[in-house]
Amino acid sequence: MRLPSTAHTSRPWRIHEIAGDFQLEDVWALPTPGGPDDLARLVRQFTGDAPEPEAHHFSLVPRTLFAARWALGRLFGWDKPVAGPGSRKWTLRDRLPADLRDGPRGPDLRALPLTSVYLTHDEWVAELANRTVQAVMHIGWVPDGADGYRGQMAVLVKPDGLFGALYMAAIKPFRYLGVYPALFRGMGRRWQQG
């Protein structure tokens, strides 16, 4: 499921013109086979706006890891607001060209503190900014090489100084061993049920 960086960097995504100063952390193929117009369905499922019951619930492992992370964030103040006028963080919406800024933004996630930035026919972008990192989740809708399409997720990051870089390195094993596998298995099951 993990893909080489070129699976993201070689495509003509709009995100390249907006987040060129972010580091590409991961690229993943999503277990969501479909047709050319199914990105909107994936976004609804991912954000919890899908009609299927429990669509916005993650499985136990990611929920537990996220709960622990948010508890630590509250304890150490990592998640206090850092965006807004005069702050060192900003939203990617500030960088959008007019056509994206005036177009659909897409829904925010219910289960995670990610804010939607823009939605097109084949791209959806959501972001998060805190005192450790500014992160972007890019979901693209790509041909699967077998006359169909599927989702592809890229994670782009801008760590906040040395602490942010150390934080990203420390959570990497948890993301790879606990969060991503469980998240993608659950996503695949819900996609097939939907």
PDB file of C-alpha atoms in Angstrom:
ATOM      1  CA  MET A   1       0.000   0.000   0.000  1.00  0.00           C
ATOM      2  CA  ARG A   2       2.892   2.395   0.563  1.00  0.00           C
ATOM      3  CA  LEU A   3       3.975   4.044  -2.672  1.00  0.00           C
ATOM      4  CA  PRO A   4       7.155   5.773  -3.821  1.00  0.00           C
ATOM      5  CA  SER A   5       7.243   9.555  -3.530  1.00  0.00           C
ATOM      6  CA  THR A   6       6.994   9.876  -7.315  1.00  0.00           C
ATOM      7  CA  ALA A   7       3.420   8.528  -7.166  1.00  0.00           C
ATOM      8  CA  HIS A   8       2.596  11.928  -5.690  1.00  0.00           C
ATOM      9  CA  THR A   9       5.292  14.236  -7.057  1.00  0.00           C
ATOM     10  CA  SER A  10       4.887  13.159 -10.693  1.00  0.00           C
ATOM     11  CA  ARG A  11       1.191  14.021 -10.840  1.00  0.00           C
ATOM     12  CA  PRO A  12       0.006  17.538 -11.760  1.00  0.00           C
ATOM     13  CA  TRP A  13      -1.709  18.148  -8.429  1.00  0.00           C
ATOM     14  CA  ARG A  14      -2.686  21.693  -7.504  1.00  0.00           C
ATOM     15  CA  ILE A  15      -1.175  21.143  -4.050  1.00  0.00           C
ATOM     16  CA  HIS A  16       2.331  21.433  -5.577  1.00  0.00           C
ATOM     17  CA  GLU A  17       1.814  25.138  -6.304  1.00  0.00           C
ATOM     18  CA  ILE A  18       0.453  25.777  -2.798  1.00  0.00           C
ATOM     19  CA  ALA A  19       2.591  23.672  -0.442  1.00  0.00           C
ATOM     20  CA  GLY A  20       5.942  23.553  -2.202  1.00  0.00           C
ATOM     21  CA  ASP A  21       7.770  24.304   1.063  1.00  0.00           C
ATOM     22  CA  PHE A  22       6.365  21.204   2.826  1.00  0.00           C
ATOM     23  CA  GLN A  23       8.205  17.861   3.037  1.00  0.00           C
ATOM     24  CA  LEU A  24       6.508  14.816   1.552  1.00  0.00           C
ATOM     25  CA  GLU A  25       6.305  12.348   4.437  1.00  0.00           C
ATOM     26  CA  ASP A  26       4.272   9.423   3.044  1.00  0.00           C
ATOM     27  CA  VAL A  27       2.293   8.289  -0.001  1.00  0.00           C
ATOM     28  CA  TRP A  28      -0.226   5.457   0.241  1.00  0.00           C
ATOM     29  CA  ALA A  29      -2.575   3.647  -2.153  1.00  0.00           C
ATOM     30  CA  LEU A  30      -6.016   3.474  -0.549  1.00  0.00           C
ATOM     31  CA  PRO A  31      -8.207   0.339  -0.744  1.00  0.00           C
ATOM     32  CA  THR A  32     -11.007   2.231  -2.465  1.00  0.00           C
ATOM     33  CA  PRO A  33     -11.517   0.935  -6.018  1.00  0.00           C
ATOM     34  CA  GLY A  34     -14.073   2.895  -7.949  1.00  0.00           C
ATOM     35  CA  GLY A  35     -15.021   4.918 -10.960  1.00  0.00           C
ATOM     36  CA  PRO A  36     -13.789   8.278 -12.214  1.00  0.00           C
ATOM     37  CA  ASP A  37     -16.223  10.329 -10.104  1.00  0.00           C
ATOM     38  CA  ASP A  38     -15.919   8.609  -6.706  1.00  0.00           C
ATOM     39  CA  LEU A  39     -13.632  11.050  -4.868  1.00  0.00           C
ATOM     40  CA  ALA A  40     -16.650  12.857  -3.372  1.00  0.00           C
ATOM     41  CA  ARG A  41     -17.876   9.543  -1.929  1.00  0.00           C
ATOM     42  CA  LEU A  42     -14.445   8.878  -0.388  1.00  0.00           C
ATOM     43  CA  VAL A  43     -14.339  12.359   1.134  1.00  0.00           C
ATOM     44  CA  ARG A  44     -17.817  11.892   2.654  1.00  0.00           C
ATOM     45  CA  GLN A  45     -16.781   8.537   4.118  1.00  0.00           C
ATOM     46  CA  PHE A  46     -13.446   9.840   5.399  1.00  0.00           C
ATOM     47  CA  THR A  47     -14.904  12.922   7.065  1.00  0.00           C
ATOM     48  CA  GLY A  48     -17.858  11.192   8.656  1.00  0.00           C
ATOM     49  CA  ASP A  49     -20.435  12.838   6.397  1.00  0.00           C
ATOM     50  CA  ALA A  50     -21.278   9.536   4.699  1.00  0.00           C
ATOM     51  CA  PRO A  51     -24.744   8.083   5.294  1.00  0.00           C
ATOM     52  CA  GLU A  52     -23.357   4.722   6.416  1.00  0.00           C
ATOM     53  CA  PRO A  53     -23.598   4.248  10.196  1.00  0.00           C
ATOM     54  CA  GLU A  54     -20.241   4.378  11.991  1.00  0.00           C
ATOM     55  CA  ALA A  55     -18.572   5.844   8.867  1.00  0.00           C
ATOM     56  CA  HIS A  56     -16.608   8.351  10.895  1.00  0.00           C
ATOM     57  CA  HIS A  57     -15.384   5.901  13.533  1.00  0.00           C
ATOM     58  CA  PHE A  58     -11.821   4.678  13.349  1.00  0.00           C
ATOM     59  CA  SER A  59     -10.943   1.223  14.621  1.00  0.00           C
ATOM     60  CA  LEU A  60      -9.738   0.722  18.194  1.00  0.00           C
ATOM     61  CA  VAL A  61      -5.985   1.021  17.571  1.00  0.00           C
ATOM     62  CA  PRO A  62      -6.004   4.405  15.800  1.00  0.00           C
ATOM     63  CA  ARG A  63      -8.680   5.739  18.175  1.00  0.00           C
ATOM     64  CA  THR A  64      -6.556   4.760  21.180  1.00  0.00           C
ATOM     65  CA  LEU A  65      -3.368   6.232  19.719  1.00  0.00           C
ATOM     66  CA  PHE A  66      -5.146   9.452  18.727  1.00  0.00           C
ATOM     67  CA  ALA A  67      -6.745   9.730  22.183  1.00  0.00           C
ATOM     68  CA  ALA A  68      -3.320   9.330  23.817  1.00  0.00           C
ATOM     69  CA  ARG A  69      -1.832  11.917  21.473  1.00  0.00           C
ATOM     70  CA  TRP A  70      -4.581  14.470  22.154  1.00  0.00           C
ATOM     71  CA  ALA A  71      -4.263  13.880  25.916  1.00  0.00           C
ATOM     72  CA  LEU A  72      -0.523  14.577  25.713  1.00  0.00           C
ATOM     73  CA  GLY A  73      -1.246  17.612  23.543  1.00  0.00           C
ATOM     74  CA  ARG A  74      -3.592  19.026  26.181  1.00  0.00           C
ATOM     75  CA  LEU A  75      -1.115  18.281  28.970  1.00  0.00           C
ATOM     76  CA  PHE A  76       1.866  19.910  27.237  1.00  0.00           C
ATOM     77  CA  GLY A  77      -0.029  22.605  25.331  1.00  0.00           C
ATOM     78  CA  TRP A  78       0.964  21.296  21.898  1.00  0.00           C
ATOM     79  CA  ASP A  79      -2.468  21.866  20.387  1.00  0.00           C
ATOM     80  CA  LYS A  80      -3.235  25.403  21.481  1.00  0.00           C
ATOM     81  CA  PRO A  81      -4.285  27.570  18.525  1.00  0.00           C
ATOM     82  CA  VAL A  82      -1.332  28.850  16.556  1.00  0.00           C
ATOM     83  CA  ALA A  83      -2.999  30.126  13.395  1.00  0.00           C
ATOM     84  CA  GLY A  84      -4.468  33.549  12.789  1.00  0.00           C
ATOM     85  CA  PRO A  85      -3.393  37.111  12.141  1.00  0.00           C
ATOM     86  CA  GLY A  86       0.099  37.867  13.329  1.00  0.00           C
ATOM     87  CA  SER A  87       0.935  34.260  14.167  1.00  0.00           C
ATOM     88  CA  ARG A  88       3.802  32.263  12.753  1.00  0.00           C
ATOM     89  CA  LYS A  89       1.344  29.706  11.352  1.00  0.00           C
ATOM     90  CA  TRP A  90      -1.253  30.320   8.702  1.00  0.00           C
ATOM     91  CA  THR A  91      -3.776  28.299   6.799  1.00  0.00           C
ATOM     92  CA  LEU A  92      -3.109  27.020   3.306  1.00  0.00           C
ATOM     93  CA  ARG A  93      -6.327  28.773   2.291  1.00  0.00           C
ATOM     94  CA  ASP A  94      -4.286  32.001   2.478  1.00  0.00           C
ATOM     95  CA  ARG A  95      -2.193  30.679  -0.418  1.00  0.00           C
ATOM     96  CA  LEU A  96      -4.980  29.462  -2.686  1.00  0.00           C
ATOM     97  CA  PRO A  97      -5.399  30.938  -6.152  1.00  0.00           C
ATOM     98  CA  ALA A  98      -8.815  32.485  -6.762  1.00  0.00           C
ATOM     99  CA  ASP A  99     -10.331  29.466  -8.523  1.00  0.00           C
ATOM    100  CA  LEU A 100      -9.598  27.159  -5.560  1.00  0.00           C
ATOM    101  CA  ARG A 101     -10.442  29.773  -2.924  1.00  0.00           C
ATOM    102  CA  ASP A 102     -13.836  30.408  -4.558  1.00  0.00           C
ATOM    103  CA  GLY A 103     -14.508  26.719  -5.223  1.00  0.00           C
ATOM    104  CA  PRO A 104     -15.756  24.028  -2.846  1.00  0.00           C
ATOM    105  CA  ARG A 105     -13.767  23.656   0.359  1.00  0.00           C
ATOM    106  CA  GLY A 106     -15.046  20.235   1.335  1.00  0.00           C
ATOM    107  CA  PRO A 107     -16.125  19.034   4.788  1.00  0.00           C
ATOM    108  CA  ASP A 108     -13.928  19.101   7.886  1.00  0.00           C
ATOM    109  CA  LEU A 109     -13.115  15.828   9.607  1.00  0.00           C
ATOM    110  CA  ARG A 110     -15.217  14.889  12.618  1.00  0.00           C
ATOM    111  CA  ALA A 111     -12.768  12.479  14.256  1.00  0.00           C
ATOM    112  CA  LEU A 112      -9.543  14.465  13.782  1.00  0.00           C
ATOM    113  CA  PRO A 113      -8.695  18.170  14.061  1.00  0.00           C
ATOM    114  CA  LEU A 114      -8.139  18.565  10.332  1.00  0.00           C
ATOM    115  CA  THR A 115      -9.693  21.514   8.508  1.00  0.00           C
ATOM    116  CA  SER A 116     -10.622  21.178   4.863  1.00  0.00           C
ATOM    117  CA  VAL A 117      -8.745  23.497   2.483  1.00  0.00           C
ATOM    118  CA  TYR A 118     -10.113  22.719  -0.988  1.00  0.00           C
ATOM    119  CA  LEU A 119     -11.906  20.055  -2.990  1.00  0.00           C
ATOM    120  CA  THR A 120     -11.742  19.483  -6.739  1.00  0.00           C
ATOM    121  CA  HIS A 121     -12.878  16.586  -8.919  1.00  0.00           C
ATOM    122  CA  ASP A 122      -9.672  14.645  -8.192  1.00  0.00           C
ATOM    123  CA  GLU A 123      -8.084  16.310  -5.107  1.00  0.00           C
ATOM    124  CA  TRP A 124      -9.079  16.981  -1.534  1.00  0.00           C
ATOM    125  CA  VAL A 125      -6.782  18.710   0.930  1.00  0.00           C
ATOM    126  CA  ALA A 126      -7.142  19.100   4.700  1.00  0.00           C
ATOM    127  CA  GLU A 127      -4.659  20.630   7.140  1.00  0.00           C
ATOM    128  CA  LEU A 128      -3.689  20.791  10.772  1.00  0.00           C
ATOM    129  CA  ALA A 129      -1.393  23.241  12.550  1.00  0.00           C
ATOM    130  CA  ASN A 130      -0.175  22.908  16.105  1.00  0.00           C
ATOM    131  CA  ARG A 131       2.980  23.584  18.100  1.00  0.00           C
ATOM    132  CA  THR A 132       4.754  20.501  16.745  1.00  0.00           C
ATOM    133  CA  VAL A 133       3.969  20.512  13.037  1.00  0.00           C
ATOM    134  CA  GLN A 134       1.953  21.980  10.243  1.00  0.00           C
ATOM    135  CA  ALA A 135       0.592  19.000   8.298  1.00  0.00           C
ATOM    136  CA  VAL A 136      -1.360  18.513   5.094  1.00  0.00           C
ATOM    137  CA  MET A 137      -3.349  15.450   4.128  1.00  0.00           C
ATOM    138  CA  HIS A 138      -3.775  15.238   0.361  1.00  0.00           C
ATOM    139  CA  ILE A 139      -6.251  12.719  -1.023  1.00  0.00           C
ATOM    140  CA  GLY A 140      -6.062  12.283  -4.766  1.00  0.00           C
ATOM    141  CA  TRP A 141      -8.219  10.176  -7.073  1.00  0.00           C
ATOM    142  CA  VAL A 142      -6.007   8.321  -9.554  1.00  0.00           C
ATOM    143  CA  PRO A 143      -6.287   5.691 -12.292  1.00  0.00           C
ATOM    144  CA  ASP A 144      -5.464   2.275 -10.837  1.00  0.00           C
ATOM    145  CA  GLY A 145      -3.898   0.811 -13.993  1.00  0.00           C
ATOM    146  CA  ALA A 146      -6.768  -1.673 -14.414  1.00  0.00           C
ATOM    147  CA  ASP A 147      -9.459   0.509 -16.015  1.00  0.00           C
ATOM    148  CA  GLY A 148     -10.591   1.827 -12.640  1.00  0.00           C
ATOM    149  CA  TYR A 149      -9.665   4.450 -10.054  1.00  0.00           C
ATOM    150  CA  ARG A 150      -8.681   4.529  -6.392  1.00  0.00           C
ATOM    151  CA  GLY A 151      -7.744   6.941  -3.672  1.00  0.00           C
ATOM    152  CA  GLN A 152      -4.167   7.924  -2.944  1.00  0.00           C
ATOM    153  CA  MET A 153      -3.153   9.666   0.267  1.00  0.00           C
ATOM    154  CA  ALA A 154      -0.072  11.828   0.687  1.00  0.00           C
ATOM    155  CA  VAL A 155       1.025  13.414   3.956  1.00  0.00           C
ATOM    156  CA  LEU A 156       3.069  16.612   3.735  1.00  0.00           C
ATOM    157  CA  VAL A 157       4.639  18.183   6.803  1.00  0.00           C
ATOM    158  CA  LYS A 158       6.478  21.224   8.009  1.00  0.00           C
ATOM    159  CA  PRO A 159       7.870  20.395  11.475  1.00  0.00           C
ATOM    160  CA  ASP A 160       8.062  23.274  13.933  1.00  0.00           C
ATOM    161  CA  GLY A 161      11.789  23.532  14.672  1.00  0.00           C
ATOM    162  CA  LEU A 162      13.944  20.857  16.269  1.00  0.00           C
ATOM    163  CA  PHE A 163      11.195  19.755  18.653  1.00  0.00           C
ATOM    164  CA  GLY A 164       8.788  19.275  15.754  1.00  0.00           C
ATOM    165  CA  ALA A 165      11.347  17.229  13.816  1.00  0.00           C
ATOM    166  CA  LEU A 166      12.015  15.032  16.865  1.00  0.00           C
ATOM    167  CA  TYR A 167       8.283  14.669  17.454  1.00  0.00           C
ATOM    168  CA  MET A 168       7.700  13.535  13.858  1.00  0.00           C
ATOM    169  CA  ALA A 169      10.528  10.994  14.144  1.00  0.00           C
ATOM    170  CA  ALA A 170       9.155   9.703  17.465  1.00  0.00           C
ATOM    171  CA  ILE A 171       5.619   9.115  16.182  1.00  0.00           C
ATOM    172  CA  LYS A 172       6.661   7.506  12.886  1.00  0.00           C
ATOM    173  CA  PRO A 173       6.678   3.905  14.213  1.00  0.00           C
ATOM    174  CA  PHE A 174       3.218   4.422  15.746  1.00  0.00           C
ATOM    175  CA  ARG A 175       1.887   5.729  12.438  1.00  0.00           C
ATOM    176  CA  TYR A 176       3.349   2.856  10.426  1.00  0.00           C
ATOM    177  CA  LEU A 177       2.565   0.026  12.838  1.00  0.00           C
ATOM    178  CA  GLY A 178      -0.647   1.168  14.490  1.00  0.00           C
ATOM    179  CA  VAL A 179      -2.430   3.997  12.753  1.00  0.00           C
ATOM    180  CA  TYR A 180      -2.081   3.476   9.007  1.00  0.00           C
ATOM    181  CA  PRO A 181      -2.690  -0.312   8.806  1.00  0.00           C
ATOM    182  CA  ALA A 182      -5.804  -0.163  11.001  1.00  0.00           C
ATOM    183  CA  LEU A 183      -7.066   3.005   9.318  1.00  0.00           C
ATOM    184  CA  PHE A 184      -6.719   1.540   5.835  1.00  0.00           C
ATOM    185  CA  ARG A 185      -8.269  -1.828   6.784  1.00  0.00           C
ATOM    186  CA  GLY A 186     -11.290  -0.045   8.239  1.00  0.00           C
ATOM    187  CA  MET A 187     -11.473   2.267   5.252  1.00  0.00           C
ATOM    188  CA  GLY A 188     -11.431  -0.694   2.853  1.00  0.00           C
ATOM    189  CA  ARG A 189     -14.204  -2.515   4.786  1.00  0.00           C
ATOM    190  CA  ARG A 190     -16.434   0.569   4.856  1.00  0.00           C
ATOM    191  CA  TRP A 191     -15.766   1.249   1.185  1.00  0.00           C
ATOM    192  CA  GLN A 192     -16.812  -2.283   0.209  1.00  0.00           C
ATOM    193  CA  GLN A 193     -19.912  -2.101   2.435  1.00  0.00           C
ATOM    194  CA  GLY A 194     -20.905   1.261   0.957  1.00  0.00           C
TER     195      GLY A 194
END
